[in-house]
């Protein structure tokens, strides 16, 4: 869509060139949301593509994703055999409602910074215990656990002008067992629930990450795989009945039902 309030498009070679920040500025990543509706409050777009950050770098420490990495690159990534949880990368990528245009242009950072409940890259990186590196316009880089980044529907901890620079997924999380369950009301529709369980090499614990069904990700760690009743109690303690996300992609009751149902399936799978 034509954004007729935009007066300026900046293409810095380094984000350090952008020192001040004005209301009216916005970082432009893939543009799949930014260019999809009027942005009357914006007059300047600052394009991240010229920064030329390497998209994906695998090392013994884990996987480093630039914020500008495209979701289709995540989808295609194949990890070493010991990264048993690497199939979560394509599985979460497929959970995003993607026309071919979105698939080719949307970035990991844009998806995370949109901070929608159905943000599949949020599901992926929270479940895999990622750490985000944030780059404020003034001051030092800061690191935050992925699980602390999103604070509500379309809300996060970014300060004005602060950039999501990169996402580090530790090898320890990539080497876990996992179980994933996902549902949406329509084929390729926006996620109503995307729930992931992971388990370390001890095959005793369970890390459960609930996304899409709630306005922000909810994570619960169990030192040993709980019983079905204990799991249900733990979910109720963390998510009150009115704590589910109600929108056109599914009522709160439906998402609560999916959460119980999928969490129990994941529990049973990881208990085996
Ligand atoms: C038809 C349609 C369906 C969609 N379905 C989904 C869906 O199912 N789930 C979902 O989560 N989203 C969905 N979206 C929204 C959006 O397309 C995706 O979230 C996409 O991943 C955004 O990535 P992008 O790179 O295109 O971001 P952009 O549109 O370029 O930017 C999105 C926002 O993030 C900011 N931003 C981008 N990168 C950074 C950064 N590195 N640091 C700080 N701020 C940054 C931008 O300023 C902007 O506010 C949909 C959009 C459309 C049009």
PDB file of C-alpha atoms and ligand atoms in Angstrom:
ATOM      1  CA  UNK A   1       0.000   0.000   0.000  1.00  0.00           C
ATOM      2  CA  UNK A   2       1.154   3.603  -0.610  1.00  0.00           C
ATOM      3  CA  UNK A   3       2.012   5.239   2.703  1.00  0.00           C
ATOM      4  CA  UNK A   4       1.286   8.854   1.833  1.00  0.00           C
ATOM      5  CA  UNK A   5       2.520  10.292   5.137  1.00  0.00           C
ATOM      6  CA  UNK A   6       6.075   9.025   4.552  1.00  0.00           C
ATOM      7  CA  UNK A   7       8.432  11.856   3.541  1.00  0.00           C
ATOM      8  CA  UNK A   8      11.785  10.163   3.972  1.00  0.00           C
ATOM      9  CA  UNK A   9      13.350   6.720   3.527  1.00  0.00           C
ATOM     10  CA  UNK A  10      16.769   6.298   5.153  1.00  0.00           C
ATOM     11  CA  UNK A  11      19.130   3.450   4.268  1.00  0.00           C
ATOM     12  CA  UNK A  12      21.985   3.524   6.789  1.00  0.00           C
ATOM     13  CA  UNK A  13      25.008   1.236   6.330  1.00  0.00           C
ATOM     14  CA  UNK A  14      25.207   0.922  10.119  1.00  0.00           C
ATOM     15  CA  UNK A  15      22.541   1.367  12.780  1.00  0.00           C
ATOM     16  CA  UNK A  16      25.100   3.469  14.705  1.00  0.00           C
ATOM     17  CA  UNK A  17      24.467   6.227  12.107  1.00  0.00           C
ATOM     18  CA  UNK A  18      20.986   6.641  13.619  1.00  0.00           C
ATOM     19  CA  UNK A  19      21.804   8.475  16.818  1.00  0.00           C
ATOM     20  CA  UNK A  20      18.723  10.554  17.610  1.00  0.00           C
ATOM     21  CA  UNK A  21      15.171   9.214  17.483  1.00  0.00           C
ATOM     22  CA  UNK A  22      12.014  11.180  16.665  1.00  0.00           C
ATOM     23  CA  UNK A  23       8.398  10.295  17.025  1.00  0.00           C
ATOM     24  CA  UNK A  24       7.437   9.550  13.417  1.00  0.00           C
ATOM     25  CA  UNK A  25      10.448   7.286  12.782  1.00  0.00           C
ATOM     26  CA  UNK A  26      10.094   3.529  12.321  1.00  0.00           C
ATOM     27  CA  UNK A  27      12.538   0.748  11.538  1.00  0.00           C
ATOM     28  CA  UNK A  28      11.569  -0.993   8.290  1.00  0.00           C
ATOM     29  CA  UNK A  29      12.364  -4.726   8.134  1.00  0.00           C
ATOM     30  CA  UNK A  30      10.423  -6.902   5.653  1.00  0.00           C
ATOM     31  CA  UNK A  31       7.605  -4.334   5.613  1.00  0.00           C
ATOM     32  CA  UNK A  32       4.909  -7.036   5.523  1.00  0.00           C
ATOM     33  CA  UNK A  33       2.991  -5.371   8.334  1.00  0.00           C
ATOM     34  CA  UNK A  34       4.382  -1.842   8.102  1.00  0.00           C
ATOM     35  CA  UNK A  35       3.342  -1.484   4.451  1.00  0.00           C
ATOM     36  CA  UNK A  36       0.052  -3.347   4.867  1.00  0.00           C
ATOM     37  CA  UNK A  37      -1.980  -0.570   6.461  1.00  0.00           C
ATOM     38  CA  UNK A  38      -1.934   3.248   6.814  1.00  0.00           C
ATOM     39  CA  UNK A  39       0.672   4.554   9.255  1.00  0.00           C
ATOM     40  CA  UNK A  40      -0.600   8.093   9.940  1.00  0.00           C
ATOM     41  CA  UNK A  41       1.838   8.609  12.824  1.00  0.00           C
ATOM     42  CA  UNK A  42       4.932   7.889  10.722  1.00  0.00           C
ATOM     43  CA  UNK A  43       6.880  10.165   8.363  1.00  0.00           C
ATOM     44  CA  UNK A  44      10.285   8.406   8.168  1.00  0.00           C
ATOM     45  CA  UNK A  45      11.215   4.784   7.535  1.00  0.00           C
ATOM     46  CA  UNK A  46      14.711   3.543   8.329  1.00  0.00           C
ATOM     47  CA  UNK A  47      15.463   0.470   6.235  1.00  0.00           C
ATOM     48  CA  UNK A  48      17.392  -2.290   7.996  1.00  0.00           C
ATOM     49  CA  UNK A  49      18.324  -4.181   4.828  1.00  0.00           C
ATOM     50  CA  UNK A  50      21.401  -2.034   4.104  1.00  0.00           C
ATOM     51  CA  UNK A  51      22.950  -3.139   7.385  1.00  0.00           C
ATOM     52  CA  UNK A  52      23.919  -6.419   5.765  1.00  0.00           C
ATOM     53  CA  UNK A  53      23.981  -8.457   8.947  1.00  0.00           C
ATOM     54  CA  UNK A  54      24.800 -12.163   8.381  1.00  0.00           C
ATOM     55  CA  UNK A  55      21.453 -13.975   8.693  1.00  0.00           C
ATOM     56  CA  UNK A  56      22.272 -17.229  10.457  1.00  0.00           C
ATOM     57  CA  UNK A  57      25.480 -18.347  12.099  1.00  0.00           C
ATOM     58  CA  UNK A  58      25.743 -21.796  13.690  1.00  0.00           C
ATOM     59  CA  UNK A  59      28.577 -22.541  16.112  1.00  0.00           C
ATOM     60  CA  UNK A  60      29.179 -25.005  18.979  1.00  0.00           C
ATOM     61  CA  UNK A  61      27.578 -22.380  21.256  1.00  0.00           C
ATOM     62  CA  UNK A  62      24.323 -22.381  19.317  1.00  0.00           C
ATOM     63  CA  UNK A  63      22.567 -20.464  16.572  1.00  0.00           C
ATOM     64  CA  UNK A  64      22.847 -16.717  16.102  1.00  0.00           C
ATOM     65  CA  UNK A  65      20.045 -15.137  14.060  1.00  0.00           C
ATOM     66  CA  UNK A  66      20.236 -11.551  12.889  1.00  0.00           C
ATOM     67  CA  UNK A  67      16.968  -9.688  13.425  1.00  0.00           C
ATOM     68  CA  UNK A  68      16.958  -9.192   9.635  1.00  0.00           C
ATOM     69  CA  UNK A  69      17.090 -12.951   8.942  1.00  0.00           C
ATOM     70  CA  UNK A  70      14.097 -13.850   6.805  1.00  0.00           C
ATOM     71  CA  UNK A  71      11.633 -16.401   8.114  1.00  0.00           C
ATOM     72  CA  UNK A  72      12.125 -18.472   4.949  1.00  0.00           C
ATOM     73  CA  UNK A  73      15.825 -18.808   5.877  1.00  0.00           C
ATOM     74  CA  UNK A  74      14.808 -20.107   9.305  1.00  0.00           C
ATOM     75  CA  UNK A  75      12.438 -22.534   7.608  1.00  0.00           C
ATOM     76  CA  UNK A  76      15.242 -23.913   5.398  1.00  0.00           C
ATOM     77  CA  UNK A  77      17.871 -24.200   8.146  1.00  0.00           C
ATOM     78  CA  UNK A  78      19.238 -27.692   8.830  1.00  0.00           C
ATOM     79  CA  UNK A  79      21.215 -28.118  12.037  1.00  0.00           C
ATOM     80  CA  UNK A  80      23.818 -30.742  12.903  1.00  0.00           C
ATOM     81  CA  UNK A  81      22.371 -34.151  13.963  1.00  0.00           C
ATOM     82  CA  UNK A  82      22.927 -33.436  17.672  1.00  0.00           C
ATOM     83  CA  UNK A  83      20.542 -30.465  17.461  1.00  0.00           C
ATOM     84  CA  UNK A  84      17.514 -32.664  17.952  1.00  0.00           C
ATOM     85  CA  UNK A  85      15.214 -29.671  18.453  1.00  0.00           C
ATOM     86  CA  UNK A  86      16.237 -28.015  15.155  1.00  0.00           C
ATOM     87  CA  UNK A  87      13.029 -29.284  13.407  1.00  0.00           C
ATOM     88  CA  UNK A  88      11.235 -26.691  15.531  1.00  0.00           C
ATOM     89  CA  UNK A  89      12.624 -24.041  13.159  1.00  0.00           C
ATOM     90  CA  UNK A  90      10.606 -25.190  10.101  1.00  0.00           C
ATOM     91  CA  UNK A  91       7.650 -26.298  12.228  1.00  0.00           C
ATOM     92  CA  UNK A  92       7.250 -22.876  13.843  1.00  0.00           C
ATOM     93  CA  UNK A  93       7.841 -21.126  10.496  1.00  0.00           C
ATOM     94  CA  UNK A  94       4.932 -23.090   9.021  1.00  0.00           C
ATOM     95  CA  UNK A  95       2.698 -21.920  11.883  1.00  0.00           C
ATOM     96  CA  UNK A  96       2.791 -18.365  10.561  1.00  0.00           C
ATOM     97  CA  UNK A  97      -0.029 -17.272   8.291  1.00  0.00           C
ATOM     98  CA  UNK A  98       2.061 -16.731   5.197  1.00  0.00           C
ATOM     99  CA  UNK A  99       1.169 -15.799   1.685  1.00  0.00           C
ATOM    100  CA  UNK A 100       4.219 -16.211  -0.562  1.00  0.00           C
ATOM    101  CA  UNK A 101       4.864 -12.460  -0.257  1.00  0.00           C
ATOM    102  CA  UNK A 102       5.045 -12.632   3.515  1.00  0.00           C
ATOM    103  CA  UNK A 103       7.092 -15.828   3.404  1.00  0.00           C
ATOM    104  CA  UNK A 104       9.786 -14.216   1.253  1.00  0.00           C
ATOM    105  CA  UNK A 105       9.975 -10.850   2.972  1.00  0.00           C
ATOM    106  CA  UNK A 106       9.050 -11.173   6.663  1.00  0.00           C
ATOM    107  CA  UNK A 107      11.972 -11.151   9.070  1.00  0.00           C
ATOM    108  CA  UNK A 108      12.496 -12.843  12.408  1.00  0.00           C
ATOM    109  CA  UNK A 109      13.017  -9.461  14.095  1.00  0.00           C
ATOM    110  CA  UNK A 110       9.911  -7.929  12.516  1.00  0.00           C
ATOM    111  CA  UNK A 111       7.832 -10.862  13.711  1.00  0.00           C
ATOM    112  CA  UNK A 112       9.191 -10.626  17.251  1.00  0.00           C
ATOM    113  CA  UNK A 113       8.863  -6.833  17.430  1.00  0.00           C
ATOM    114  CA  UNK A 114       5.249  -6.956  16.194  1.00  0.00           C
ATOM    115  CA  UNK A 115       4.713  -8.945  19.394  1.00  0.00           C
ATOM    116  CA  UNK A 116       1.427 -10.488  18.289  1.00  0.00           C
ATOM    117  CA  UNK A 117       0.247 -13.512  20.298  1.00  0.00           C
ATOM    118  CA  UNK A 118       0.513 -15.551  17.076  1.00  0.00           C
ATOM    119  CA  UNK A 119       4.107 -14.480  16.444  1.00  0.00           C
ATOM    120  CA  UNK A 120       5.618 -17.813  15.438  1.00  0.00           C
ATOM    121  CA  UNK A 121       9.203 -16.580  15.847  1.00  0.00           C
ATOM    122  CA  UNK A 122       8.276 -15.629  19.415  1.00  0.00           C
ATOM    123  CA  UNK A 123       7.011 -19.187  19.971  1.00  0.00           C
ATOM    124  CA  UNK A 124      10.217 -20.618  18.513  1.00  0.00           C
ATOM    125  CA  UNK A 125      12.666 -18.453  20.409  1.00  0.00           C
ATOM    126  CA  UNK A 126      10.918 -18.566  23.778  1.00  0.00           C
ATOM    127  CA  UNK A 127      10.584 -22.366  23.616  1.00  0.00           C
ATOM    128  CA  UNK A 128      14.289 -22.619  22.760  1.00  0.00           C
ATOM    129  CA  UNK A 129      15.338 -20.347  25.641  1.00  0.00           C
ATOM    130  CA  UNK A 130      16.812 -17.684  23.362  1.00  0.00           C
ATOM    131  CA  UNK A 131      18.417 -14.460  24.495  1.00  0.00           C
ATOM    132  CA  UNK A 132      17.784 -11.284  22.517  1.00  0.00           C
ATOM    133  CA  UNK A 133      20.352  -8.534  22.053  1.00  0.00           C
ATOM    134  CA  UNK A 134      18.753  -5.097  22.044  1.00  0.00           C
ATOM    135  CA  UNK A 135      20.485  -1.976  20.791  1.00  0.00           C
ATOM    136  CA  UNK A 136      19.242   1.302  22.320  1.00  0.00           C
ATOM    137  CA  UNK A 137      19.908   4.533  20.405  1.00  0.00           C
ATOM    138  CA  UNK A 138      22.107   5.754  23.233  1.00  0.00           C
ATOM    139  CA  UNK A 139      23.843   3.469  25.692  1.00  0.00           C
ATOM    140  CA  UNK A 140      25.197  -0.040  25.609  1.00  0.00           C
ATOM    141  CA  UNK A 141      23.696  -3.156  24.055  1.00  0.00           C
ATOM    142  CA  UNK A 142      21.565  -5.127  26.501  1.00  0.00           C
ATOM    143  CA  UNK A 143      20.603  -8.789  26.589  1.00  0.00           C
ATOM    144  CA  UNK A 144      17.192 -10.054  27.681  1.00  0.00           C
ATOM    145  CA  UNK A 145      15.720 -13.551  27.869  1.00  0.00           C
ATOM    146  CA  UNK A 146      13.199 -14.026  25.050  1.00  0.00           C
ATOM    147  CA  UNK A 147      10.512 -14.935  27.566  1.00  0.00           C
ATOM    148  CA  UNK A 148      10.701 -11.432  29.120  1.00  0.00           C
ATOM    149  CA  UNK A 149      10.448  -9.483  25.844  1.00  0.00           C
ATOM    150  CA  UNK A 150       6.737  -9.531  24.975  1.00  0.00           C
ATOM    151  CA  UNK A 151       4.568  -7.907  27.624  1.00  0.00           C
ATOM    152  CA  UNK A 152       1.123  -8.159  25.974  1.00  0.00           C
ATOM    153  CA  UNK A 153      -0.721  -8.156  22.650  1.00  0.00           C
ATOM    154  CA  UNK A 154       1.432  -5.946  20.379  1.00  0.00           C
ATOM    155  CA  UNK A 155       3.466  -4.730  23.373  1.00  0.00           C
ATOM    156  CA  UNK A 156       7.074  -5.339  24.344  1.00  0.00           C
ATOM    157  CA  UNK A 157       9.941  -3.886  26.342  1.00  0.00           C
ATOM    158  CA  UNK A 158      11.608  -1.968  23.468  1.00  0.00           C
ATOM    159  CA  UNK A 159      12.299   1.670  24.305  1.00  0.00           C
ATOM    160  CA  UNK A 160      11.614   4.236  21.523  1.00  0.00           C
ATOM    161  CA  UNK A 161      14.150   3.666  18.737  1.00  0.00           C
ATOM    162  CA  UNK A 162      15.620   0.593  20.386  1.00  0.00           C
ATOM    163  CA  UNK A 163      16.550  -2.050  17.847  1.00  0.00           C
ATOM    164  CA  UNK A 164      16.354  -5.806  18.155  1.00  0.00           C
ATOM    165  CA  UNK A 165      19.806  -6.704  16.832  1.00  0.00           C
ATOM    166  CA  UNK A 166      20.046 -10.484  17.172  1.00  0.00           C
ATOM    167  CA  UNK A 167      18.717 -13.642  18.722  1.00  0.00           C
ATOM    168  CA  UNK A 168      20.943 -16.287  20.283  1.00  0.00           C
ATOM    169  CA  UNK A 169      19.540 -19.821  20.629  1.00  0.00           C
ATOM    170  CA  UNK A 170      21.812 -21.896  22.893  1.00  0.00           C
ATOM    171  CA  UNK A 171      23.078 -25.293  21.716  1.00  0.00           C
ATOM    172  CA  UNK A 172      21.863 -26.773  25.016  1.00  0.00           C
ATOM    173  CA  UNK A 173      18.246 -25.957  24.079  1.00  0.00           C
ATOM    174  CA  UNK A 174      18.724 -27.047  20.460  1.00  0.00           C
ATOM    175  CA  UNK A 175      19.904 -30.444  21.752  1.00  0.00           C
ATOM    176  CA  UNK A 176      16.710 -31.212  23.686  1.00  0.00           C
ATOM    177  CA  UNK A 177      13.806 -33.528  22.892  1.00  0.00           C
ATOM    178  CA  UNK A 178      10.685 -31.646  21.916  1.00  0.00           C
ATOM    179  CA  UNK A 179       6.967 -32.011  21.259  1.00  0.00           C
ATOM    180  CA  UNK A 180       4.901 -29.359  19.486  1.00  0.00           C
ATOM    181  CA  UNK A 181       1.159 -28.909  19.056  1.00  0.00           C
ATOM    182  CA  UNK A 182      -0.457 -26.217  16.949  1.00  0.00           C
ATOM    183  CA  UNK A 183      -3.979 -25.300  15.865  1.00  0.00           C
ATOM    184  CA  UNK A 184      -5.680 -22.569  13.900  1.00  0.00           C
ATOM    185  CA  UNK A 185      -9.328 -22.207  12.972  1.00  0.00           C
ATOM    186  CA  UNK A 186      -8.612 -22.203   9.240  1.00  0.00           C
ATOM    187  CA  UNK A 187      -6.035 -23.919   7.034  1.00  0.00           C
ATOM    188  CA  UNK A 188      -2.880 -21.760   7.182  1.00  0.00           C
ATOM    189  CA  UNK A 189      -4.829 -19.369   9.435  1.00  0.00           C
ATOM    190  CA  UNK A 190      -3.418 -17.379  12.317  1.00  0.00           C
ATOM    191  CA  UNK A 191      -2.445 -19.607  15.261  1.00  0.00           C
ATOM    192  CA  UNK A 192      -4.993 -20.113  18.029  1.00  0.00           C
ATOM    193  CA  UNK A 193      -2.501 -22.074  20.116  1.00  0.00           C
ATOM    194  CA  UNK A 194       1.120 -23.062  19.606  1.00  0.00           C
ATOM    195  CA  UNK A 195       2.499 -25.048  22.518  1.00  0.00           C
ATOM    196  CA  UNK A 196       5.957 -26.569  22.796  1.00  0.00           C
ATOM    197  CA  UNK A 197       7.428 -28.891  25.398  1.00  0.00           C
ATOM    198  CA  UNK A 198      11.157 -29.567  25.611  1.00  0.00           C
ATOM    199  CA  UNK A 199      13.159 -31.944  27.743  1.00  0.00           C
ATOM    200  CA  UNK A 200      16.872 -32.125  28.461  1.00  0.00           C
ATOM    201  CA  UNK A 201      19.103 -35.177  28.169  1.00  0.00           C
ATOM    202  CA  UNK A 202      18.122 -36.426  31.644  1.00  0.00           C
ATOM    203  CA  UNK A 203      14.692 -37.228  30.108  1.00  0.00           C
ATOM    204  CA  UNK A 204      13.090 -36.231  33.414  1.00  0.00           C
ATOM    205  CA  UNK A 205      12.203 -32.548  33.235  1.00  0.00           C
ATOM    206  CA  UNK A 206       9.740 -30.617  31.076  1.00  0.00           C
ATOM    207  CA  UNK A 207       9.778 -26.997  29.917  1.00  0.00           C
ATOM    208  CA  UNK A 208       6.331 -26.042  28.620  1.00  0.00           C
ATOM    209  CA  UNK A 209       5.888 -22.891  26.542  1.00  0.00           C
ATOM    210  CA  UNK A 210       2.355 -21.712  25.783  1.00  0.00           C
ATOM    211  CA  UNK A 211       1.968 -19.170  22.985  1.00  0.00           C
ATOM    212  CA  UNK A 212      -0.787 -17.755  20.746  1.00  0.00           C
ATOM    213  CA  UNK A 213      -3.507 -18.817  23.217  1.00  0.00           C
ATOM    214  CA  UNK A 214      -2.384 -16.116  25.653  1.00  0.00           C
ATOM    215  CA  UNK A 215      -1.548 -12.444  25.005  1.00  0.00           C
ATOM    216  CA  UNK A 216       2.099 -13.104  25.901  1.00  0.00           C
ATOM    217  CA  UNK A 217       4.121 -16.339  26.165  1.00  0.00           C
ATOM    218  CA  UNK A 218       3.769 -18.322  29.370  1.00  0.00           C
ATOM    219  CA  UNK A 219       6.531 -20.721  30.366  1.00  0.00           C
ATOM    220  CA  UNK A 220       6.571 -23.365  33.093  1.00  0.00           C
ATOM    221  CA  UNK A 221       9.449 -25.582  34.141  1.00  0.00           C
ATOM    222  CA  UNK A 222       8.878 -28.912  35.889  1.00  0.00           C
ATOM    223  CA  UNK A 223      11.873 -30.710  37.415  1.00  0.00           C
ATOM    224  CA  UNK A 224      10.116 -33.993  36.633  1.00  0.00           C
ATOM    225  CA  UNK A 225       7.317 -34.569  34.130  1.00  0.00           C
ATOM    226  CA  UNK A 226       4.154 -33.872  36.181  1.00  0.00           C
ATOM    227  CA  UNK A 227       1.035 -35.974  36.384  1.00  0.00           C
ATOM    228  CA  UNK A 228      -1.890 -34.891  34.218  1.00  0.00           C
ATOM    229  CA  UNK A 229      -3.673 -33.430  37.249  1.00  0.00           C
ATOM    230  CA  UNK A 230      -0.580 -31.541  38.450  1.00  0.00           C
ATOM    231  CA  UNK A 231      -0.051 -30.113  34.978  1.00  0.00           C
ATOM    232  CA  UNK A 232      -3.630 -28.861  34.815  1.00  0.00           C
ATOM    233  CA  UNK A 233      -3.298 -27.285  38.268  1.00  0.00           C
ATOM    234  CA  UNK A 234      -0.033 -25.586  37.255  1.00  0.00           C
ATOM    235  CA  UNK A 235      -1.656 -24.144  34.125  1.00  0.00           C
ATOM    236  CA  UNK A 236      -4.604 -22.812  36.143  1.00  0.00           C
ATOM    237  CA  UNK A 237      -2.246 -21.227  38.681  1.00  0.00           C
ATOM    238  CA  UNK A 238      -0.332 -19.400  35.916  1.00  0.00           C
ATOM    239  CA  UNK A 239      -3.230 -18.516  33.591  1.00  0.00           C
ATOM    240  CA  UNK A 240      -6.544 -17.388  35.085  1.00  0.00           C
ATOM    241  CA  UNK A 241      -9.710 -18.275  33.150  1.00  0.00           C
ATOM    242  CA  UNK A 242      -9.840 -14.711  31.754  1.00  0.00           C
ATOM    243  CA  UNK A 243      -6.125 -14.795  30.873  1.00  0.00           C
ATOM    244  CA  UNK A 244      -6.601 -16.289  27.396  1.00  0.00           C
ATOM    245  CA  UNK A 245      -6.505 -14.182  24.227  1.00  0.00           C
ATOM    246  CA  UNK A 246      -9.913 -13.572  22.693  1.00  0.00           C
ATOM    247  CA  UNK A 247      -9.980 -12.507  19.023  1.00  0.00           C
ATOM    248  CA  UNK A 248     -11.422 -13.444  15.621  1.00  0.00           C
ATOM    249  CA  UNK A 249      -8.933 -16.316  15.426  1.00  0.00           C
ATOM    250  CA  UNK A 250     -10.528 -18.066  18.394  1.00  0.00           C
ATOM    251  CA  UNK A 251     -12.471 -17.346  21.563  1.00  0.00           C
ATOM    252  CA  UNK A 252     -10.753 -17.381  24.950  1.00  0.00           C
ATOM    253  CA  UNK A 253     -12.672 -20.547  25.933  1.00  0.00           C
ATOM    254  CA  UNK A 254     -11.556 -22.327  22.773  1.00  0.00           C
ATOM    255  CA  UNK A 255      -7.934 -21.364  23.373  1.00  0.00           C
ATOM    256  CA  UNK A 256      -8.141 -22.489  26.990  1.00  0.00           C
ATOM    257  CA  UNK A 257      -9.499 -25.832  25.848  1.00  0.00           C
ATOM    258  CA  UNK A 258      -6.672 -26.187  23.286  1.00  0.00           C
ATOM    259  CA  UNK A 259      -4.119 -25.309  25.940  1.00  0.00           C
ATOM    260  CA  UNK A 260      -5.271 -28.073  28.310  1.00  0.00           C
ATOM    261  CA  UNK A 261      -5.623 -30.575  25.466  1.00  0.00           C
ATOM    262  CA  UNK A 262      -2.243 -29.924  23.820  1.00  0.00           C
ATOM    263  CA  UNK A 263      -0.340 -29.538  27.095  1.00  0.00           C
ATOM    264  CA  UNK A 264      -1.598 -32.958  28.168  1.00  0.00           C
ATOM    265  CA  UNK A 265      -0.597 -34.512  24.812  1.00  0.00           C
ATOM    266  CA  UNK A 266       2.876 -32.997  25.145  1.00  0.00           C
ATOM    267  CA  UNK A 267       3.159 -34.194  28.760  1.00  0.00           C
ATOM    268  CA  UNK A 268       2.231 -37.748  27.748  1.00  0.00           C
ATOM    269  CA  UNK A 269       4.683 -37.690  24.829  1.00  0.00           C
ATOM    270  CA  UNK A 270       7.609 -36.457  26.929  1.00  0.00           C
ATOM    271  CA  UNK A 271       6.769 -38.887  29.761  1.00  0.00           C
ATOM    272  CA  UNK A 272       7.321 -41.848  27.419  1.00  0.00           C
TER     273      UNK A 272
HETATM  274  C1  LIG B   1      -2.041 -11.035   5.679  1.00  0.00           C
HETATM  275  C2  LIG B   1      -1.134 -10.937   6.882  1.00  0.00           C
HETATM  276  C3  LIG B   1      -1.044 -12.025   7.753  1.00  0.00           C
HETATM  277  C4  LIG B   1      -0.208 -11.970   8.882  1.00  0.00           C
HETATM  278  N1  LIG B   1      -0.170 -13.042   9.715  1.00  0.00           N
HETATM  279  C5  LIG B   1       0.602 -12.987  10.832  1.00  0.00           C
HETATM  280  C6  LIG B   1       0.645 -14.081  11.744  1.00  0.00           C
HETATM  281  O1  LIG B   1      -0.009 -15.106  11.559  1.00  0.00           O
HETATM  282  N2  LIG B   1       1.418 -13.963  12.852  1.00  0.00           N
HETATM  283  C7  LIG B   1       2.161 -12.833  13.082  1.00  0.00           C
HETATM  284  O2  LIG B   1       2.888 -12.754  14.099  1.00  0.00           O
HETATM  285  N3  LIG B   1       2.140 -11.787  12.240  1.00  0.00           N
HETATM  286  C8  LIG B   1       1.374 -11.823  11.133  1.00  0.00           C
HETATM  287  N4  LIG B   1       1.345 -10.740  10.288  1.00  0.00           N
HETATM  288  C9  LIG B   1       2.086  -9.519  10.649  1.00  0.00           C
HETATM  289  C10 LIG B   1       3.507  -9.441   9.997  1.00  0.00           C
HETATM  290  O3  LIG B   1       3.433  -9.632   8.610  1.00  0.00           O
HETATM  291  C11 LIG B   1       4.485 -10.463  10.598  1.00  0.00           C
HETATM  292  O4  LIG B   1       4.532 -10.333  12.002  1.00  0.00           O
HETATM  293  C12 LIG B   1       5.905 -10.319  10.030  1.00  0.00           C
HETATM  294  O5  LIG B   1       6.721 -11.354  10.532  1.00  0.00           O
HETATM  295  C13 LIG B   1       6.532  -8.969  10.348  1.00  0.00           C
HETATM  296  O6  LIG B   1       7.865  -8.991   9.885  1.00  0.00           O
HETATM  297  P1  LIG B   1       8.431  -7.861   8.910  1.00  0.00           P
HETATM  298  O7  LIG B   1       9.899  -8.138   8.760  1.00  0.00           O
HETATM  299  O8  LIG B   1       7.675  -7.759   7.650  1.00  0.00           O
HETATM  300  O9  LIG B   1       8.216  -6.553   9.822  1.00  0.00           O
HETATM  301  P2  LIG B   1       7.829  -5.051   9.408  1.00  0.00           P
HETATM  302  O10 LIG B   1       6.446  -4.994   8.866  1.00  0.00           O
HETATM  303  O11 LIG B   1       8.933  -4.434   8.604  1.00  0.00           O
HETATM  304  O12 LIG B   1       7.889  -4.394  10.886  1.00  0.00           O
HETATM  305  C14 LIG B   1       6.967  -4.772  11.881  1.00  0.00           C
HETATM  306  C15 LIG B   1       7.180  -3.860  13.112  1.00  0.00           C
HETATM  307  O13 LIG B   1       8.380  -4.208  13.792  1.00  0.00           O
HETATM  308  C16 LIG B   1       9.292  -3.095  13.837  1.00  0.00           C
HETATM  309  N5  LIG B   1      10.616  -3.701  13.638  1.00  0.00           N
HETATM  310  C17 LIG B   1      10.970  -4.526  12.629  1.00  0.00           C
HETATM  311  N6  LIG B   1      12.222  -4.984  12.820  1.00  0.00           N
HETATM  312  C18 LIG B   1      12.659  -4.434  13.979  1.00  0.00           C
HETATM  313  C19 LIG B   1      13.873  -4.539  14.722  1.00  0.00           C
HETATM  314  N7  LIG B   1      14.888  -5.331  14.307  1.00  0.00           N
HETATM  315  N8  LIG B   1      14.003  -3.841  15.880  1.00  0.00           N
HETATM  316  C20 LIG B   1      12.976  -3.050  16.321  1.00  0.00           C
HETATM  317  N9  LIG B   1      11.797  -2.918  15.663  1.00  0.00           N
HETATM  318  C21 LIG B   1      11.644  -3.597  14.494  1.00  0.00           C
HETATM  319  C22 LIG B   1       8.837  -2.169  12.730  1.00  0.00           C
HETATM  320  O14 LIG B   1       9.208  -0.816  12.987  1.00  0.00           O
HETATM  321  C23 LIG B   1       7.329  -2.383  12.768  1.00  0.00           C
HETATM  322  O15 LIG B   1       6.759  -1.639  13.835  1.00  0.00           O
HETATM  323  C24 LIG B   1       0.545 -10.788   9.143  1.00  0.00           C
HETATM  324  C25 LIG B   1       0.473  -9.702   8.244  1.00  0.00           C
HETATM  325  C26 LIG B   1      -0.358  -9.771   7.131  1.00  0.00           C
HETATM  326  C27 LIG B   1      -0.411  -8.578   6.198  1.00  0.00           C
END
